[in-house]
Short mmCIF file of C-alpha atoms and ligand atoms in Angstrom, two decimals:
data_model
loop_
_atom_site.label_atom_id
_atom_site.label_comp_id
_atom_site.label_asym_id
_atom_site.label_seq_id
_atom_site.Cartn_x
_atom_site.Cartn_y
_atom_site.Cartn_z
CA MET A 162 27.20 127.01 167.95
CA ALA A 163 24.44 129.07 166.34
CA TYR A 164 24.27 129.94 162.66
CA GLU A 165 21.10 131.99 162.91
CA ASN A 166 19.11 134.60 161.03
CA LEU A 167 20.52 133.60 157.67
CA GLU A 168 18.26 134.25 154.69
CA ASN A 169 20.52 133.82 151.70
CA VAL A 170 22.90 131.10 152.78
CA LYS A 171 22.41 127.66 154.27
CA VAL A 172 24.72 126.06 156.79
CA GLU A 173 25.08 122.40 157.56
CA VAL A 174 27.69 120.89 159.85
CA ALA A 175 28.34 117.16 159.58
CA GLU A 176 31.37 115.15 160.68
CA GLY A 177 33.39 118.30 161.35
CA ILE A 178 32.75 119.77 157.90
CA LEU A 179 30.69 122.93 157.59
CA THR A 180 29.01 123.29 154.22
CA LEU A 181 28.06 126.86 153.37
CA THR A 182 25.62 127.01 150.47
CA ILE A 183 24.91 130.34 148.80
CA ASP A 184 21.21 130.01 148.14
CA ARG A 185 19.46 132.63 145.98
CA PRO A 186 18.23 130.40 143.16
CA LYS A 187 16.14 133.08 141.43
CA VAL A 188 19.30 135.05 140.59
CA LEU A 189 21.67 132.09 140.19
CA ASN A 190 23.02 132.73 143.71
CA ALA A 191 24.20 136.25 142.87
CA VAL A 192 25.41 137.86 146.07
CA ASN A 193 23.85 141.07 147.32
CA ALA A 194 25.27 143.03 150.29
CA GLN A 195 23.26 141.00 152.78
CA THR A 196 24.59 137.74 151.38
CA VAL A 197 28.17 138.99 151.63
CA GLU A 198 27.53 139.89 155.29
CA GLU A 199 25.96 136.49 155.94
CA ILE A 200 29.00 134.75 154.43
CA GLY A 201 31.23 136.84 156.72
CA ALA A 202 29.07 136.03 159.75
CA VAL A 203 29.23 132.29 159.09
CA PHE A 204 33.02 132.38 158.87
CA SER A 205 33.26 134.44 162.09
CA GLU A 206 31.11 131.87 163.86
CA ALA A 207 32.97 128.92 162.34
CA LEU A 208 36.27 130.40 163.52
CA LYS A 209 35.14 129.98 167.12
CA ASP A 210 33.37 126.67 166.59
CA PRO A 211 35.56 123.75 167.68
CA GLY A 212 33.14 121.41 165.92
CA VAL A 213 34.20 122.83 162.54
CA LYS A 214 37.42 121.35 161.16
CA ALA A 215 36.96 122.36 157.51
CA VAL A 216 34.59 124.40 155.35
CA ILE A 217 33.11 123.71 151.93
CA VAL A 218 31.58 126.64 150.03
CA THR A 219 29.11 125.86 147.26
CA GLY A 220 26.05 127.15 145.41
CA GLY A 221 22.45 126.00 145.74
CA GLY A 222 20.77 124.29 142.80
CA GLU A 223 22.25 122.66 139.73
CA LYS A 224 23.26 125.62 137.63
CA ALA A 225 25.39 128.06 139.56
CA PHE A 226 28.05 128.37 142.21
CA VAL A 227 27.59 132.15 142.31
CA ALA A 228 26.76 134.21 139.20
CA GLY A 229 28.47 137.30 140.58
CA ALA A 230 27.53 140.28 142.63
CA ASP A 231 23.84 141.17 142.37
CA ILE A 232 23.64 143.50 139.38
CA ASN A 233 20.33 144.96 140.63
CA GLU A 234 22.27 146.41 143.58
CA LEU A 235 25.45 147.22 141.66
CA ALA A 236 23.55 149.33 139.14
CA LYS A 237 22.72 151.86 141.90
CA LYS A 238 26.25 152.37 143.23
CA THR A 239 27.87 155.79 143.43
CA PRO A 240 31.65 156.33 143.59
CA ILE A 241 31.36 156.43 147.38
CA THR A 242 29.09 153.41 147.92
CA GLY A 243 30.90 151.52 145.16
CA LYS A 244 34.21 151.89 146.99
CA GLU A 245 32.60 150.90 150.30
CA THR A 246 31.06 147.81 148.69
CA SER A 247 34.36 146.81 147.18
CA GLU A 248 36.24 147.28 150.45
CA ARG A 249 33.70 145.31 152.47
CA GLY A 250 33.76 142.43 149.97
CA GLN A 251 37.56 142.46 149.99
CA GLN A 252 37.57 142.36 153.80
CA ILE A 253 35.24 139.38 154.01
CA LEU A 254 36.98 137.43 151.24
CA SER A 255 40.35 138.09 152.87
CA SER A 256 38.96 136.65 156.11
CA ILE A 257 38.14 133.49 154.14
CA GLU A 258 41.63 133.35 152.64
CA ARG A 259 43.17 133.77 156.10
CA PHE A 260 40.74 131.34 157.74
CA PRO A 261 42.88 129.00 159.85
CA LYS A 262 41.01 125.84 158.84
CA PRO A 263 40.89 124.54 155.26
CA VAL A 264 38.29 126.11 152.97
CA ILE A 265 37.34 124.31 149.75
CA ALA A 266 35.23 125.81 146.97
CA ALA A 267 32.96 123.22 145.38
CA ILE A 268 32.31 125.00 142.07
CA ASN A 269 29.10 123.40 140.90
CA GLY A 270 28.24 125.71 137.98
CA PHE A 271 28.69 129.35 136.95
CA ALA A 272 31.38 131.05 139.05
CA LEU A 273 31.35 134.54 137.63
CA GLY A 274 32.52 137.90 138.93
CA GLY A 275 32.11 137.85 142.70
CA GLY A 276 31.54 134.08 142.45
CA CYS A 277 34.94 133.58 140.84
CA GLU A 278 36.41 135.94 143.43
CA LEU A 279 34.79 134.00 146.28
CA ALA A 280 36.19 130.75 144.87
CA MET A 281 39.65 132.30 144.51
CA ALA A 282 39.60 133.34 148.18
CA CYS A 283 39.12 129.69 149.18
CA HIS A 284 42.28 127.63 149.70
CA ILE A 285 41.41 124.88 147.21
CA ARG A 286 38.98 124.85 144.28
CA ILE A 287 37.33 121.71 142.92
CA ALA A 288 35.15 122.26 139.87
CA SER A 289 32.37 120.18 138.37
CA ASP A 290 32.90 119.42 134.68
CA LYS A 291 29.86 121.66 134.05
CA ALA A 292 31.38 124.72 135.72
CA GLN A 293 32.15 127.90 133.82
CA ILE A 294 34.40 130.47 135.37
CA GLY A 295 35.07 134.08 134.54
CA LEU A 296 35.36 137.70 135.56
CA PRO A 297 32.82 139.42 133.27
CA GLU A 298 32.92 142.79 135.05
CA VAL A 299 34.36 144.70 132.06
CA THR A 300 31.26 143.70 130.08
CA LEU A 301 29.35 145.81 132.64
CA GLY A 302 31.78 148.71 132.55
CA ILE A 303 33.44 147.91 135.88
CA ILE A 304 36.36 145.78 137.11
CA PRO A 305 36.41 142.98 139.69
CA GLY A 306 36.15 144.58 143.12
CA TYR A 307 36.46 141.73 145.61
CA GLY A 308 40.18 141.15 145.17
CA GLY A 309 39.75 139.51 141.75
CA THR A 310 42.38 141.50 139.85
CA GLN A 311 44.90 140.68 142.56
CA ARG A 312 44.12 137.03 143.24
CA MET A 313 43.71 136.12 139.56
CA ALA A 314 47.17 137.49 138.71
CA ARG A 315 48.72 135.70 141.68
CA LEU A 316 46.99 132.41 140.90
CA VAL A 317 47.43 132.14 137.13
CA GLY A 318 50.09 134.76 136.34
CA LYS A 319 49.73 138.17 134.75
CA ALA A 320 49.34 137.03 131.13
CA LYS A 321 46.26 134.87 131.76
CA ALA A 322 44.92 137.37 134.29
CA PHE A 323 45.08 140.17 131.70
CA GLU A 324 43.21 137.95 129.24
CA MET A 325 40.51 136.87 131.69
CA VAL A 326 39.94 140.27 133.29
CA CYS A 327 40.16 142.34 130.09
CA THR A 328 38.00 140.09 127.87
CA GLY A 329 35.53 139.11 130.58
CA ASP A 330 35.16 135.79 128.76
CA ARG A 331 34.19 132.62 130.60
CA ILE A 332 36.39 129.53 130.52
CA SER A 333 35.47 125.88 131.01
CA ALA A 334 36.42 123.88 134.08
CA THR A 335 38.98 121.97 132.00
CA GLU A 336 40.62 125.19 130.83
CA ALA A 337 40.56 126.50 134.41
CA GLU A 338 42.39 123.38 135.56
CA LYS A 339 44.93 123.78 132.76
CA ILE A 340 45.87 127.30 133.86
CA GLY A 341 45.91 126.43 137.56
CA LEU A 342 42.76 128.33 138.48
CA VAL A 343 41.13 125.19 139.87
CA ASN A 344 42.87 122.23 141.48
CA HIS A 345 40.77 119.45 139.96
CA VAL A 346 37.78 118.89 137.70
CA VAL A 347 35.41 116.08 138.62
CA PRO A 348 32.11 114.77 137.19
CA SER A 349 29.29 116.92 138.57
CA GLU A 350 27.67 113.96 140.33
CA SER A 351 30.81 113.29 142.40
CA LEU A 352 31.65 116.91 143.27
CA THR A 353 30.19 116.83 146.78
CA MET A 354 31.79 113.50 147.61
CA GLU A 355 35.23 114.54 146.29
CA CYS A 356 35.13 117.81 148.24
CA ARG A 357 34.09 116.03 151.44
CA LYS A 358 36.84 113.45 150.95
CA LEU A 359 39.45 116.18 150.56
CA ALA A 360 38.08 118.18 153.51
CA SER A 361 38.15 115.04 155.72
CA THR A 362 41.71 114.24 154.70
CA ILE A 363 42.97 117.71 155.63
CA ALA A 364 40.85 117.73 158.80
CA SER A 365 42.54 114.50 159.89
CA ARG A 366 46.02 116.10 159.74
CA GLY A 367 47.57 118.08 162.59
CA PRO A 368 45.29 121.12 162.89
CA VAL A 369 47.98 123.44 164.23
CA ALA A 370 50.28 122.39 161.40
CA VAL A 371 47.56 122.97 158.80
CA ARG A 372 46.90 126.39 160.31
CA ALA A 373 50.62 127.25 160.14
CA ALA A 374 50.81 125.98 156.56
CA ILE A 375 47.91 128.23 155.52
CA GLU A 376 49.61 131.18 157.22
CA ALA A 377 53.00 130.45 155.66
CA ILE A 378 51.58 130.15 152.15
CA ASN A 379 49.28 133.17 152.46
CA SER A 380 51.74 135.55 154.07
CA GLY A 381 54.81 134.13 152.38
CA THR A 382 53.60 134.64 148.82
CA ASP A 383 53.28 138.36 149.48
CA MET A 384 56.80 138.65 150.93
CA ALA A 385 60.30 138.58 149.57
CA PHE A 386 61.52 134.95 149.33
CA ASP A 387 63.94 135.23 152.25
CA GLU A 388 61.30 136.83 154.47
CA GLY A 389 58.93 134.00 153.52
CA GLN A 390 61.58 131.47 154.44
CA PHE A 391 62.14 133.26 157.76
CA LEU A 392 58.41 133.01 158.48
CA GLU A 393 58.47 129.33 157.51
CA ALA A 394 61.40 128.57 159.82
CA THR A 395 59.75 130.45 162.69
CA LEU A 396 56.47 128.57 162.29
CA PHE A 397 58.41 125.31 161.92
CA GLY A 398 60.18 126.01 165.21
CA LEU A 399 56.90 126.86 166.94
CA LEU A 400 55.30 123.63 165.74
CA CYS A 401 58.15 121.68 167.39
CA ALA A 402 56.69 122.82 170.73
CA THR A 403 53.19 121.44 170.09
CA ASP A 404 51.52 118.33 171.46
CA ASP A 405 50.42 117.62 167.90
CA MET A 406 54.05 117.35 166.83
CA LYS A 407 54.83 114.91 169.64
CA GLU A 408 51.74 112.88 168.77
CA GLY A 409 52.45 112.86 165.02
CA MET A 410 56.04 111.70 165.47
CA SER A 411 55.19 109.13 168.19
CA ALA A 412 52.35 107.70 166.12
CA PHE A 413 54.69 107.23 163.15
CA LEU A 414 57.37 105.55 165.26
CA GLU A 415 54.78 103.35 167.01
CA LYS A 416 53.15 102.47 163.66
CA ARG A 417 49.70 103.73 164.63
CA LYS A 418 47.34 106.44 163.43
CA ALA A 419 47.94 109.87 164.98
CA GLU A 420 45.19 111.27 167.22
CA PHE A 421 45.73 115.01 166.94
CA LYS A 422 44.17 117.30 169.53
CA GLY A 423 44.97 120.60 167.85
CA GLN A 424 47.19 121.63 170.76
N1 COA C 593 22.86 139.67 139.37
C1 COA C 593 21.51 139.71 139.35
N2 COA C 593 20.75 138.82 138.72
C2 COA C 593 21.37 137.83 138.07
C3 COA C 593 22.76 137.72 138.03
C4 COA C 593 23.52 138.69 138.72
N3 COA C 593 24.86 138.65 138.76
N4 COA C 593 23.09 136.64 137.29
C5 COA C 593 21.94 136.08 136.88
N5 COA C 593 20.89 136.80 137.35
C6 COA C 593 19.46 136.54 137.14
C7 COA C 593 19.04 136.88 135.72
O1 COA C 593 18.78 138.28 135.60
C8 COA C 593 17.80 136.05 135.59
O2 COA C 593 16.73 136.70 136.26
P1 COA C 593 15.24 136.67 135.59
O3 COA C 593 14.85 135.22 135.64
O4 COA C 593 14.44 137.53 136.53
O5 COA C 593 15.39 137.20 134.20
C9 COA C 593 18.13 134.79 136.38
O6 COA C 593 19.22 135.15 137.25
C10 COA C 593 18.56 133.64 135.53
O7 COA C 593 19.62 134.08 134.69
P2 COA C 593 19.61 133.96 133.09
O8 COA C 593 20.48 135.05 132.54
O9 COA C 593 18.22 133.90 132.58
O10 COA C 593 20.29 132.53 132.91
P3 COA C 593 21.17 132.05 131.68
O11 COA C 593 21.39 130.59 131.88
O12 COA C 593 20.58 132.48 130.39
O13 COA C 593 22.58 132.80 131.85
C11 COA C 593 24.47 133.62 133.11
C12 COA C 593 23.38 132.54 132.98
C13 COA C 593 25.18 133.36 134.41
C14 COA C 593 25.46 133.43 131.94
C15 COA C 593 23.86 135.03 133.04
O14 COA C 593 22.81 135.08 133.99
C16 COA C 593 24.81 136.13 133.36
O15 COA C 593 25.59 136.52 132.49
N6 COA C 593 24.77 136.69 134.59
C17 COA C 593 25.56 137.82 134.99
C18 COA C 593 26.96 137.39 135.29
C19 COA C 593 27.81 138.59 135.65
O16 COA C 593 28.01 139.50 134.87
N7 COA C 593 28.34 138.57 136.88
C20 COA C 593 29.23 139.60 137.36
C21 COA C 593 28.51 140.63 138.10
S1 COA C 593 29.67 141.86 138.66
#
């Protein structure tokens, strides 16, 4: 599977885990339009790539995950191009959120603006103890435009979302863990290892089940409770027809490790 013509991101696939590194060190990995497209292209390719069982998204260098959208580009936006930029970013980040294989953000430093939004679109966020997270858009006279106002409120509740979005202040990794914005905080030197461990664990589970779980959680949280439960029951029923289900149950009863085929 080819991950070609990429200037601003790096891709490495090892042991079923694709690591996508946003790599624009001169601007602390700020994402311009091309970078957003490259991120989208990598996910489109990874969707079709049977060799990819999980994805880790991180930032190049020691200092930043992603320090936001590239302000050099943002400064030139008009109402028309601004809306287009926002919609395109939303589209690509939604494709990450709906990605049928687990996506983990390894937040290795500043995750600001679009960087925080990118991390929030991932299924799980692990932060280094050096990370700082925030949505500073109001300090620039704009608001988050890649789904940030929506995902922040859904992840941490409206009260904290109002505070984060309206002050634009950054919070520490520890504070982010406290409010449920990140799953775990780990020492910076073990961030990569912890993310790989988590990705491998999920990748070893029944892939069709993991895919259904992602769909149930994503779609269900935007539905009425009973509709969400209906979706859950329907997916549950469908999973009962899979080879993975037969294998998982047989392996348990035979006291051996399941060998899932994703079928
Ligand atoms: N867009 C464009 N360039 C950016 C950037 C962004 N979002 N974030 C950082 N950079 C650039 C800086 O302009 C600087 O470039 P220079 O070396 O040519 O001056 C370089 O990256 C290093 O950043 P610097 O500000 O010197 O580092 P710092 O450690 O003092 O501060 C930050 C780090 C992240 C706190 C600070 O860069 C910052 O506030 N960035 C903007 C964050 C933001 O508002 N993001 C939301 C955008 S919608």
